[in-house]
Short mmCIF file of C-alpha atoms in Angstrom, two decimals:
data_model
loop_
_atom_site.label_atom_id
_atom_site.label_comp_id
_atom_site.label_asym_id
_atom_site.label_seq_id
_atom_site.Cartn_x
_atom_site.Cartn_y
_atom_site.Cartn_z
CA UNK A 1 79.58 91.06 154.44
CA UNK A 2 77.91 90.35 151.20
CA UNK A 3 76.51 93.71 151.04
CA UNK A 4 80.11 95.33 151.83
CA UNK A 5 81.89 93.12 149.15
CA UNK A 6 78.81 94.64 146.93
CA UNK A 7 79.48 98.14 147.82
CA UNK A 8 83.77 97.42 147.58
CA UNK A 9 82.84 96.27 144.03
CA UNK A 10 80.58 99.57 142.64
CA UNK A 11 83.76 101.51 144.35
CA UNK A 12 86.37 99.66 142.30
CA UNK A 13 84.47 100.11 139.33
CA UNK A 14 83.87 103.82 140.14
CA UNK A 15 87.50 104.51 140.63
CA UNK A 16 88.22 102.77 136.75
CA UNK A 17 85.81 104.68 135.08
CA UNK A 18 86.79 107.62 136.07
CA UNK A 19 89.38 109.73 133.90
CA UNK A 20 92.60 109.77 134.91
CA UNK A 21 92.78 113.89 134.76
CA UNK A 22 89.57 113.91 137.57
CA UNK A 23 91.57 111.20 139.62
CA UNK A 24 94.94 112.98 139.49
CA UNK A 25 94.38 117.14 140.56
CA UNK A 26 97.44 118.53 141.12
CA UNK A 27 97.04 122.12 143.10
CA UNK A 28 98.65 125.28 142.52
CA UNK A 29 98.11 128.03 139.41
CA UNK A 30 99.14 127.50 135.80
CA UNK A 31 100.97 129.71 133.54
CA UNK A 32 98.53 131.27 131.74
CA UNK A 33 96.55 131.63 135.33
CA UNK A 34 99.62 134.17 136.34
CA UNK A 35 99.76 136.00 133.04
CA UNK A 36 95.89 136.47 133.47
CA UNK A 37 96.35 137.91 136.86
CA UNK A 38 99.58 139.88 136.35
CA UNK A 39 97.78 141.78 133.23
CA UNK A 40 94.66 142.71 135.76
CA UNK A 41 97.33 143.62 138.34
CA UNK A 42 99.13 146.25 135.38
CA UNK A 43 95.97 147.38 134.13
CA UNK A 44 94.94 148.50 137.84
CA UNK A 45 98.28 149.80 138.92
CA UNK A 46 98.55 151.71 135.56
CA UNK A 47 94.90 153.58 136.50
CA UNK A 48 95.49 154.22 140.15
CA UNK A 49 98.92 155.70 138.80
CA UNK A 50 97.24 158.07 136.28
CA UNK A 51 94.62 158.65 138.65
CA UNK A 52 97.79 159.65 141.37
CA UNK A 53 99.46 162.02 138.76
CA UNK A 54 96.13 163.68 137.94
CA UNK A 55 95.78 164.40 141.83
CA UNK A 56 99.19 165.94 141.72
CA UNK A 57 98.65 167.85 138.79
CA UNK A 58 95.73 169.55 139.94
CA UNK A 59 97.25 170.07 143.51
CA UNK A 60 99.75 172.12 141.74
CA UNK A 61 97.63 174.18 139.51
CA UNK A 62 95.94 174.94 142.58
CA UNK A 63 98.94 176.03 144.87
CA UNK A 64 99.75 178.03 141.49
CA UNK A 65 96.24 180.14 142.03
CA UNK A 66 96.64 180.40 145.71
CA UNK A 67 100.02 181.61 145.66
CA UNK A 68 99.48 184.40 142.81
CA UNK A 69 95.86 185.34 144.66
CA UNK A 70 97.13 185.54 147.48
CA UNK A 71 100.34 187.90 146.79
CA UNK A 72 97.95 190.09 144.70
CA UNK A 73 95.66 191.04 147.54
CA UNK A 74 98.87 191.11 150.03
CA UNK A 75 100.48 193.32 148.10
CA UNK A 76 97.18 195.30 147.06
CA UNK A 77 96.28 196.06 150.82
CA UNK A 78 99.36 196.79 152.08
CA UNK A 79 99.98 199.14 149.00
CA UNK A 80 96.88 201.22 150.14
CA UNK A 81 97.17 201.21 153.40
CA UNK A 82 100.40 202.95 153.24
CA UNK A 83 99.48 205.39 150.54
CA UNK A 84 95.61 206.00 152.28
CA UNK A 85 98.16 206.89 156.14
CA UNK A 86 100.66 208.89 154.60
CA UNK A 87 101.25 212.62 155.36
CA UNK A 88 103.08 212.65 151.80
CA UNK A 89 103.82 211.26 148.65
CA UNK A 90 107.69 212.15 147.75
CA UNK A 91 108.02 209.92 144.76
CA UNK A 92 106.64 210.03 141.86
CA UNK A 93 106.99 213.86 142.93
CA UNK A 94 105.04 215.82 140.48
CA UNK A 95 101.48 215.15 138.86
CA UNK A 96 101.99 212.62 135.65
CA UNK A 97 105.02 211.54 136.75
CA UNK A 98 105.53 207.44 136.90
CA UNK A 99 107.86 205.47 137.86
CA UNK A 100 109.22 202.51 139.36
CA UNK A 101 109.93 203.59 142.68
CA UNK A 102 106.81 204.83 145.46
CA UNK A 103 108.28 206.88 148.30
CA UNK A 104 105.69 207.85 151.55
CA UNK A 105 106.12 209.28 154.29
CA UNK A 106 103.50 207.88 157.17
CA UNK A 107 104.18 209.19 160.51
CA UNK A 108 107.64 210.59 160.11
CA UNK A 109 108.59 207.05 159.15
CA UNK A 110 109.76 206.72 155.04
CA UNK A 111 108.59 203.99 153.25
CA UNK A 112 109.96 202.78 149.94
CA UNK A 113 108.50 200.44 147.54
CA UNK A 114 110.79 199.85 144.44
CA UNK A 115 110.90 196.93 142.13
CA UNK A 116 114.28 194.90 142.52
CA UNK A 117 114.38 191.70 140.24
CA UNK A 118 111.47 189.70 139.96
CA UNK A 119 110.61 191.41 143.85
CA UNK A 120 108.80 194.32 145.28
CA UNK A 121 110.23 195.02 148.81
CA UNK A 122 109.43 197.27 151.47
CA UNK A 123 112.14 199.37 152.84
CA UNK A 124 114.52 196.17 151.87
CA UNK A 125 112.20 193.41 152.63
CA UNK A 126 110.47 191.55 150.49
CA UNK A 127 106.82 191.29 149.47
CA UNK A 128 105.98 189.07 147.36
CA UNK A 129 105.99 185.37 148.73
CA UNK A 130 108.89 183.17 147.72
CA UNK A 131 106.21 181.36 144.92
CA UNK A 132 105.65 184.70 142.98
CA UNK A 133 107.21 187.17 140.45
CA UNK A 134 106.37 190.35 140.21
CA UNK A 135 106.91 192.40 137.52
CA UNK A 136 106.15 195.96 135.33
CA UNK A 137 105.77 197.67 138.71
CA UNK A 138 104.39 201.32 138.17
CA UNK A 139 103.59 204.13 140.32
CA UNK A 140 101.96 207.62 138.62
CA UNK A 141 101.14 210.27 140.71
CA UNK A 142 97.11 211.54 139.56
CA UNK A 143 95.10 214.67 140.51
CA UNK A 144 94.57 218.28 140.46
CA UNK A 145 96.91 221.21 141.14
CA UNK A 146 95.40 222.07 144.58
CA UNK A 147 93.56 219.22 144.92
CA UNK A 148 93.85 215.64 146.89
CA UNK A 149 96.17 213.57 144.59
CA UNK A 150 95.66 210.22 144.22
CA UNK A 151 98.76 207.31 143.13
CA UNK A 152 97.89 205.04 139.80
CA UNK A 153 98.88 201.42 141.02
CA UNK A 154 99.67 198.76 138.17
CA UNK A 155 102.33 195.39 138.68
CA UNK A 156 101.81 191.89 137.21
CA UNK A 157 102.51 189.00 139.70
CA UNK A 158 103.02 185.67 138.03
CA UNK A 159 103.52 182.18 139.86
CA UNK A 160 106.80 180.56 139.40
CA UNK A 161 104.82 176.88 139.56
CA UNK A 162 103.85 175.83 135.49
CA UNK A 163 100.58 174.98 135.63
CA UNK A 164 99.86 172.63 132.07
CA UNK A 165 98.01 176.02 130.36
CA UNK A 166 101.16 178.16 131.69
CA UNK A 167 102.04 179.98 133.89
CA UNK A 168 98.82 181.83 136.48
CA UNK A 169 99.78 185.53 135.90
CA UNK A 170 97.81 188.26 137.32
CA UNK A 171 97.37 191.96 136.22
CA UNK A 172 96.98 194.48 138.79
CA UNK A 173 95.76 198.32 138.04
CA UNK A 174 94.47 200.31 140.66
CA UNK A 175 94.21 203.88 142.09
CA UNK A 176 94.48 204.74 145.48
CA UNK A 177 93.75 208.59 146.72
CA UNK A 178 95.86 210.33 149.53
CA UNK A 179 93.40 211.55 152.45
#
C-alpha cells in the first residue's frame, strides 16, 4: 500500500505538470487543415482535367485524319475501278476536255460521277462519308487520237472536324488509263 500511495503520488504530479493543451486533444481537422487539402484536391482535379481535354483533343484530330484518309482512298479506288472496267468514256467526250461531270459506261450499265455540293455521288448516291467535303472535282479526258485514252483525276476532300492547326484537307491528282 505504501508503494501504491507512492506510485498515486508521481501520477498526480505527472498529470499537473503537464500542459493543459497535451491534456486536453480535441479530434477532428482545423481550418487551415481543409484549405490545405481542398487546394491539393483543385490542383489535382485541375491536371487530370487538362490531361482529359488533351485526350479529347487528340481523339479528334485523329478521327479528322481517319475520316479524310479514308474517303480519299474510297473514293480513289472506286474512281479507277470504274474507269479501268468501262467499255467507254462518254463524258468529258473529246481529248482536253474537263469537266465536272465523269460519265462510263461498264457493262451496258451508265455510271455518273458529278460533284453536287460539298458531295461526289454515284448515280445519286453519295460517296464521300458523312465527315468529309469534297470539293474542285475535275475530270479531263488525256491521250492520243487513235490511241488508249486515259481520264486526269483531281478533287480535294477536307474533314468537316477542326482540328487546332485547321481543318485536315487532302489534294487528290491522279490519272487513270481506259484498257
Amino acid at each position: 500500500s505504501r508503494i501504491a500511495r507512492k506510485y498515486m503520488k508521481n501520477k498526480k504530479e505527472k498529470k499537473r505538470s503537464t500542459p493543459y493543451a497535451l491534456r486536453y486533444t480535441r479530434s477532428g481537422t482545423t481550418l487551415i487543415e481543409l484549405i490545405i487539402y481542398m487546394g491539393i484536391f483543385g490542383i489535382i482535379l485541375m491536371v487530370l482535367s487538362n490531361f482529359f481535354v488533351s485526350t479529347i483533343e487528340i481523339k479528334r484530330e485523329s478521327e479528322a485524319v481517319s475520316y479524310t484518309a479514308q474517303d480519299v482512298r474510297f473514293l480513289l479506288q472506286r474512281l479507277t475501278y470504274d474507269i479501268k472496267s468501262a467499255s467507254s468514256v462518254t463524258t468529258p467526250s473529246s481529248l482536253g476536255s474537263q469537266g465536272a461531270t465523269l460519265v462510263v459506261v461498264t457493262d451496258g450499265v451508265t455510271n455518273t460521277y458529278t460533284q453536287t455540293g460539298t458531295n461526289l455521288p454515284l448515280n445519286g448516291v453519295q460517296l464521300n462519308g458523312h465527315n468529309t467535303n469534297v470539293s474542285n472535282v475535275s475530270f479531263q479526258r488525256l491521250g492520243n487520237n487513235g490511241g488508249k485514252h486515259s481520264i486526269k483525276i483531281s478533287f480535294i476532300v477536307s474533314g468537316k472536324i477542326r482540328k487546332a492547326s485547321g481543318v485536315e484537307s487532302t489534294t487528290v491528282q491522279t490519272a487513270v488509263a481506259l484498257r
